[in-house]
Amino acid sequence: MSLSGEVPQQITKALRHEATRNDDGGILRGQHKDDFDLWAVHAGGRTILDAVEQGLDLGPEALRWSRNVLRDFGNMSSATLMFVLGRIMQDAPPSSNGFGMAFGPGLVAETFRFTLAG
């Protein structure tokens, strides 16, 4: 599988739209990015993480777990997100609210919310 060089720009554009749309049918389900303490994003590559950060206007530390997994292990396909979540579970404070996101073929986005047990 190979990805078009347009993928990161399309992700940024789509996430900007979703953030401004911000209704019950949108990716954030009517919530705001600031409602989430943690971001678990599939570390498919640096440009994908940059696109998510830009599209949702996240701070530079928001994707640190994803960036660290990418640095340490590279893109491990589907397992990558589990490594990101594992690091979050080790490091983040209890009762933190999180948002997870992964991208698949055809530029499908899968998302979920989570709360760390307290």
mmCIF file with all atom_site columns, C-alpha atoms in Angstrom:
data_model
loop_
_atom_site.group_PDB
_atom_site.id
_atom_site.type_symbol
_atom_site.label_atom_id
_atom_site.label_alt_id
_atom_site.label_comp_id
_atom_site.label_asym_id
_atom_site.label_entity_id
_atom_site.label_seq_id
_atom_site.pdbx_PDB_ins_code
_atom_site.Cartn_x
_atom_site.Cartn_y
_atom_site.Cartn_z
_atom_site.occupancy
_atom_site.B_iso_or_equiv
_atom_site.pdbx_formal_charge
_atom_site.auth_seq_id
_atom_site.auth_comp_id
_atom_site.auth_asym_id
_atom_site.auth_atom_id
_atom_site.pdbx_PDB_model_num
ATOM 1   C CA . MET A 1 1   ? 0.000   0.000  0.000  1.00 0.00 ? 1   MET A CA 1
ATOM 2   C CA . SER A 1 2   ? 1.240   3.477  -0.758 1.00 0.00 ? 2   SER A CA 1
ATOM 3   C CA . LEU A 1 3   ? -0.291  6.765  0.250  1.00 0.00 ? 3   LEU A CA 1
ATOM 4   C CA . SER A 1 4   ? -0.667  9.853  -1.852 1.00 0.00 ? 4   SER A CA 1
ATOM 5   C CA . GLY A 1 5   ? 1.325   12.878 -0.765 1.00 0.00 ? 5   GLY A CA 1
ATOM 6   C CA . GLU A 1 6   ? -2.023  14.642 -0.479 1.00 0.00 ? 6   GLU A CA 1
ATOM 7   C CA . VAL A 1 7   ? -3.134  12.557 2.501  1.00 0.00 ? 7   VAL A CA 1
ATOM 8   C CA . PRO A 1 8   ? -1.766  14.848 5.242  1.00 0.00 ? 8   PRO A CA 1
ATOM 9   C CA . GLN A 1 9   ? -3.364  17.931 3.679  1.00 0.00 ? 9   GLN A CA 1
ATOM 10  C CA . GLN A 1 10  ? -6.683  16.097 3.360  1.00 0.00 ? 10  GLN A CA 1
ATOM 11  C CA . ILE A 1 11  ? -6.520  15.065 7.024  1.00 0.00 ? 11  ILE A CA 1
ATOM 12  C CA . THR A 1 12  ? -5.791  18.647 8.106  1.00 0.00 ? 12  THR A CA 1
ATOM 13  C CA . LYS A 1 13  ? -8.652  19.983 5.986  1.00 0.00 ? 13  LYS A CA 1
ATOM 14  C CA . ALA A 1 14  ? -11.132 17.360 7.209  1.00 0.00 ? 14  ALA A CA 1
ATOM 15  C CA . LEU A 1 15  ? -10.237 17.826 10.878 1.00 0.00 ? 15  LEU A CA 1
ATOM 16  C CA . ARG A 1 16  ? -10.490 21.619 10.624 1.00 0.00 ? 16  ARG A CA 1
ATOM 17  C CA . HIS A 1 17  ? -13.958 21.166 9.171  1.00 0.00 ? 17  HIS A CA 1
ATOM 18  C CA . GLU A 1 18  ? -14.924 18.718 11.920 1.00 0.00 ? 18  GLU A CA 1
ATOM 19  C CA . ALA A 1 19  ? -13.639 21.027 14.660 1.00 0.00 ? 19  ALA A CA 1
ATOM 20  C CA . THR A 1 20  ? -15.715 23.934 13.359 1.00 0.00 ? 20  THR A CA 1
ATOM 21  C CA . ARG A 1 21  ? -18.722 21.731 12.620 1.00 0.00 ? 21  ARG A CA 1
ATOM 22  C CA . ASN A 1 22  ? -18.683 20.388 16.175 1.00 0.00 ? 22  ASN A CA 1
ATOM 23  C CA . ASP A 1 23  ? -22.159 18.870 16.285 1.00 0.00 ? 23  ASP A CA 1
ATOM 24  C CA . ASP A 1 24  ? -23.438 15.521 17.563 1.00 0.00 ? 24  ASP A CA 1
ATOM 25  C CA . GLY A 1 25  ? -22.739 13.903 14.185 1.00 0.00 ? 25  GLY A CA 1
ATOM 26  C CA . GLY A 1 26  ? -19.167 15.165 13.959 1.00 0.00 ? 26  GLY A CA 1
ATOM 27  C CA . ILE A 1 27  ? -15.947 13.512 14.942 1.00 0.00 ? 27  ILE A CA 1
ATOM 28  C CA . LEU A 1 28  ? -15.905 15.260 18.341 1.00 0.00 ? 28  LEU A CA 1
ATOM 29  C CA . ARG A 1 29  ? -19.612 14.535 18.921 1.00 0.00 ? 29  ARG A CA 1
ATOM 30  C CA . GLY A 1 30  ? -20.396 18.071 20.048 1.00 0.00 ? 30  GLY A CA 1
ATOM 31  C CA . GLN A 1 31  ? -17.403 18.337 22.343 1.00 0.00 ? 31  GLN A CA 1
ATOM 32  C CA . HIS A 1 32  ? -14.430 20.678 22.008 1.00 0.00 ? 32  HIS A CA 1
ATOM 33  C CA . LYS A 1 33  ? -10.786 19.645 21.714 1.00 0.00 ? 33  LYS A CA 1
ATOM 34  C CA . ASP A 1 34  ? -10.146 21.192 25.120 1.00 0.00 ? 34  ASP A CA 1
ATOM 35  C CA . ASP A 1 35  ? -12.526 18.646 26.680 1.00 0.00 ? 35  ASP A CA 1
ATOM 36  C CA . PHE A 1 36  ? -9.803  16.027 26.182 1.00 0.00 ? 36  PHE A CA 1
ATOM 37  C CA . ASP A 1 37  ? -6.642  15.767 28.255 1.00 0.00 ? 37  ASP A CA 1
ATOM 38  C CA . LEU A 1 38  ? -5.077  12.973 26.217 1.00 0.00 ? 38  LEU A CA 1
ATOM 39  C CA . TRP A 1 39  ? -4.696  12.290 22.504 1.00 0.00 ? 39  TRP A CA 1
ATOM 40  C CA . ALA A 1 40  ? -3.894  8.776  21.292 1.00 0.00 ? 40  ALA A CA 1
ATOM 41  C CA . VAL A 1 41  ? -3.290  9.046  17.560 1.00 0.00 ? 41  VAL A CA 1
ATOM 42  C CA . HIS A 1 42  ? -2.007  6.226  15.380 1.00 0.00 ? 42  HIS A CA 1
ATOM 43  C CA . ALA A 1 43  ? 1.576   7.159  14.635 1.00 0.00 ? 43  ALA A CA 1
ATOM 44  C CA . GLY A 1 44  ? 1.489   6.361  10.927 1.00 0.00 ? 44  GLY A CA 1
ATOM 45  C CA . GLY A 1 45  ? 4.131   8.942  10.183 1.00 0.00 ? 45  GLY A CA 1
ATOM 46  C CA . ARG A 1 46  ? 5.369   12.376 11.176 1.00 0.00 ? 46  ARG A CA 1
ATOM 47  C CA . THR A 1 47  ? 3.328   14.150 8.498  1.00 0.00 ? 47  THR A CA 1
ATOM 48  C CA . ILE A 1 48  ? 0.141   12.400 9.628  1.00 0.00 ? 48  ILE A CA 1
ATOM 49  C CA . LEU A 1 49  ? 0.734   13.488 13.223 1.00 0.00 ? 49  LEU A CA 1
ATOM 50  C CA . ASP A 1 50  ? 1.520   17.023 12.036 1.00 0.00 ? 50  ASP A CA 1
ATOM 51  C CA . ALA A 1 51  ? -1.743  17.022 10.074 1.00 0.00 ? 51  ALA A CA 1
ATOM 52  C CA . VAL A 1 52  ? -3.789  15.984 13.126 1.00 0.00 ? 52  VAL A CA 1
ATOM 53  C CA . GLU A 1 53  ? -2.045  18.575 15.284 1.00 0.00 ? 53  GLU A CA 1
ATOM 54  C CA . GLN A 1 54  ? -2.701  21.327 12.737 1.00 0.00 ? 54  GLN A CA 1
ATOM 55  C CA . GLY A 1 55  ? -6.232  20.231 11.873 1.00 0.00 ? 55  GLY A CA 1
ATOM 56  C CA . LEU A 1 56  ? -7.385  20.250 15.492 1.00 0.00 ? 56  LEU A CA 1
ATOM 57  C CA . ASP A 1 57  ? -5.081  23.098 16.542 1.00 0.00 ? 57  ASP A CA 1
ATOM 58  C CA . LEU A 1 58  ? -3.495  20.975 19.266 1.00 0.00 ? 58  LEU A CA 1
ATOM 59  C CA . GLY A 1 59  ? -0.589  22.152 21.375 1.00 0.00 ? 59  GLY A CA 1
ATOM 60  C CA . PRO A 1 60  ? 2.915   20.818 20.738 1.00 0.00 ? 60  PRO A CA 1
ATOM 61  C CA . GLU A 1 61  ? 2.745   18.323 23.632 1.00 0.00 ? 61  GLU A CA 1
ATOM 62  C CA . ALA A 1 62  ? -0.650  16.830 22.759 1.00 0.00 ? 62  ALA A CA 1
ATOM 63  C CA . LEU A 1 63  ? 0.756   14.087 20.536 1.00 0.00 ? 63  LEU A CA 1
ATOM 64  C CA . ARG A 1 64  ? 3.942   13.393 22.506 1.00 0.00 ? 64  ARG A CA 1
ATOM 65  C CA . TRP A 1 65  ? 3.066   9.743  23.162 1.00 0.00 ? 65  TRP A CA 1
ATOM 66  C CA . SER A 1 66  ? 2.321   9.143  19.492 1.00 0.00 ? 66  SER A CA 1
ATOM 67  C CA . ARG A 1 67  ? 5.519   10.901 18.417 1.00 0.00 ? 67  ARG A CA 1
ATOM 68  C CA . ASN A 1 68  ? 7.588   8.940  20.936 1.00 0.00 ? 68  ASN A CA 1
ATOM 69  C CA . VAL A 1 69  ? 6.175   5.600  19.767 1.00 0.00 ? 69  VAL A CA 1
ATOM 70  C CA . LEU A 1 70  ? 6.877   6.571  16.160 1.00 0.00 ? 70  LEU A CA 1
ATOM 71  C CA . ARG A 1 71  ? 10.445  7.530  17.089 1.00 0.00 ? 71  ARG A CA 1
ATOM 72  C CA . ASP A 1 72  ? 11.062  4.356  19.103 1.00 0.00 ? 72  ASP A CA 1
ATOM 73  C CA . PHE A 1 73  ? 9.303   1.750  16.938 1.00 0.00 ? 73  PHE A CA 1
ATOM 74  C CA . GLY A 1 74  ? 8.170   3.304  13.656 1.00 0.00 ? 74  GLY A CA 1
ATOM 75  C CA . ASN A 1 75  ? 4.778   2.588  12.127 1.00 0.00 ? 75  ASN A CA 1
ATOM 76  C CA . MET A 1 76  ? 3.755   -0.894 13.253 1.00 0.00 ? 76  MET A CA 1
ATOM 77  C CA . SER A 1 77  ? 0.431   -0.813 11.412 1.00 0.00 ? 77  SER A CA 1
ATOM 78  C CA . SER A 1 78  ? -2.581  -1.549 13.624 1.00 0.00 ? 78  SER A CA 1
ATOM 79  C CA . ALA A 1 79  ? -0.492  -2.361 16.713 1.00 0.00 ? 79  ALA A CA 1
ATOM 80  C CA . THR A 1 80  ? 0.918   1.174  16.812 1.00 0.00 ? 80  THR A CA 1
ATOM 81  C CA . LEU A 1 81  ? -2.130  2.601  18.535 1.00 0.00 ? 81  LEU A CA 1
ATOM 82  C CA . MET A 1 82  ? -1.940  -0.048 21.264 1.00 0.00 ? 82  MET A CA 1
ATOM 83  C CA . PHE A 1 83  ? 1.640   1.027  22.002 1.00 0.00 ? 83  PHE A CA 1
ATOM 84  C CA . VAL A 1 84  ? 0.516   4.662  22.206 1.00 0.00 ? 84  VAL A CA 1
ATOM 85  C CA . LEU A 1 85  ? -2.293  3.731  24.600 1.00 0.00 ? 85  LEU A CA 1
ATOM 86  C CA . GLY A 1 86  ? 0.123   1.645  26.674 1.00 0.00 ? 86  GLY A CA 1
ATOM 87  C CA . ARG A 1 87  ? 2.399   4.627  27.151 1.00 0.00 ? 87  ARG A CA 1
ATOM 88  C CA . ILE A 1 88  ? -0.507  6.879  28.025 1.00 0.00 ? 88  ILE A CA 1
ATOM 89  C CA . MET A 1 89  ? -1.701  4.392  30.638 1.00 0.00 ? 89  MET A CA 1
ATOM 90  C CA . GLN A 1 90  ? 1.772   4.362  32.222 1.00 0.00 ? 90  GLN A CA 1
ATOM 91  C CA . ASP A 1 91  ? 2.316   8.121  32.252 1.00 0.00 ? 91  ASP A CA 1
ATOM 92  C CA . ALA A 1 92  ? -0.966  10.033 32.355 1.00 0.00 ? 92  ALA A CA 1
ATOM 93  C CA . PRO A 1 93  ? -2.834  10.929 35.535 1.00 0.00 ? 93  PRO A CA 1
ATOM 94  C CA . PRO A 1 94  ? -5.910  8.886  36.503 1.00 0.00 ? 94  PRO A CA 1
ATOM 95  C CA . SER A 1 95  ? -9.368  10.115 35.491 1.00 0.00 ? 95  SER A CA 1
ATOM 96  C CA . SER A 1 96  ? -7.980  11.884 32.415 1.00 0.00 ? 96  SER A CA 1
ATOM 97  C CA . ASN A 1 97  ? -10.292 12.050 29.408 1.00 0.00 ? 97  ASN A CA 1
ATOM 98  C CA . GLY A 1 98  ? -8.862  10.947 26.099 1.00 0.00 ? 98  GLY A CA 1
ATOM 99  C CA . PHE A 1 99  ? -9.620  10.833 22.417 1.00 0.00 ? 99  PHE A CA 1
ATOM 100 C CA . GLY A 1 100 ? -8.195  8.134  20.167 1.00 0.00 ? 100 GLY A CA 1
ATOM 101 C CA . MET A 1 101 ? -7.844  8.244  16.410 1.00 0.00 ? 101 MET A CA 1
ATOM 102 C CA . ALA A 1 102 ? -6.501  5.925  13.733 1.00 0.00 ? 102 ALA A CA 1
ATOM 103 C CA . PHE A 1 103 ? -6.500  6.100  9.966  1.00 0.00 ? 103 PHE A CA 1
ATOM 104 C CA . GLY A 1 104 ? -6.894  3.240  7.553  1.00 0.00 ? 104 GLY A CA 1
ATOM 105 C CA . PRO A 1 105 ? -6.986  2.481  3.837  1.00 0.00 ? 105 PRO A CA 1
ATOM 106 C CA . GLY A 1 106 ? -9.193  4.749  1.806  1.00 0.00 ? 106 GLY A CA 1
ATOM 107 C CA . LEU A 1 107 ? -8.512  7.419  4.417  1.00 0.00 ? 107 LEU A CA 1
ATOM 108 C CA . VAL A 1 108 ? -11.015 6.032  6.867  1.00 0.00 ? 108 VAL A CA 1
ATOM 109 C CA . ALA A 1 109 ? -10.805 7.517  10.364 1.00 0.00 ? 109 ALA A CA 1
ATOM 110 C CA . GLU A 1 110 ? -11.751 5.477  13.389 1.00 0.00 ? 110 GLU A CA 1
ATOM 111 C CA . THR A 1 111 ? -12.176 7.369  16.630 1.00 0.00 ? 111 THR A CA 1
ATOM 112 C CA . PHE A 1 112 ? -13.009 6.598  20.239 1.00 0.00 ? 112 PHE A CA 1
ATOM 113 C CA . ARG A 1 113 ? -13.126 8.266  23.625 1.00 0.00 ? 113 ARG A CA 1
ATOM 114 C CA . PHE A 1 114 ? -11.621 6.876  26.791 1.00 0.00 ? 114 PHE A CA 1
ATOM 115 C CA . THR A 1 115 ? -11.109 7.716  30.455 1.00 0.00 ? 115 THR A CA 1
ATOM 116 C CA . LEU A 1 116 ? -8.206  6.382  32.457 1.00 0.00 ? 116 LEU A CA 1
ATOM 117 C CA . ALA A 1 117 ? -9.303  4.482  35.519 1.00 0.00 ? 117 ALA A CA 1
ATOM 118 C CA . GLY A 1 118 ? -8.814  6.374  38.747 1.00 0.00 ? 118 GLY A CA 1
#
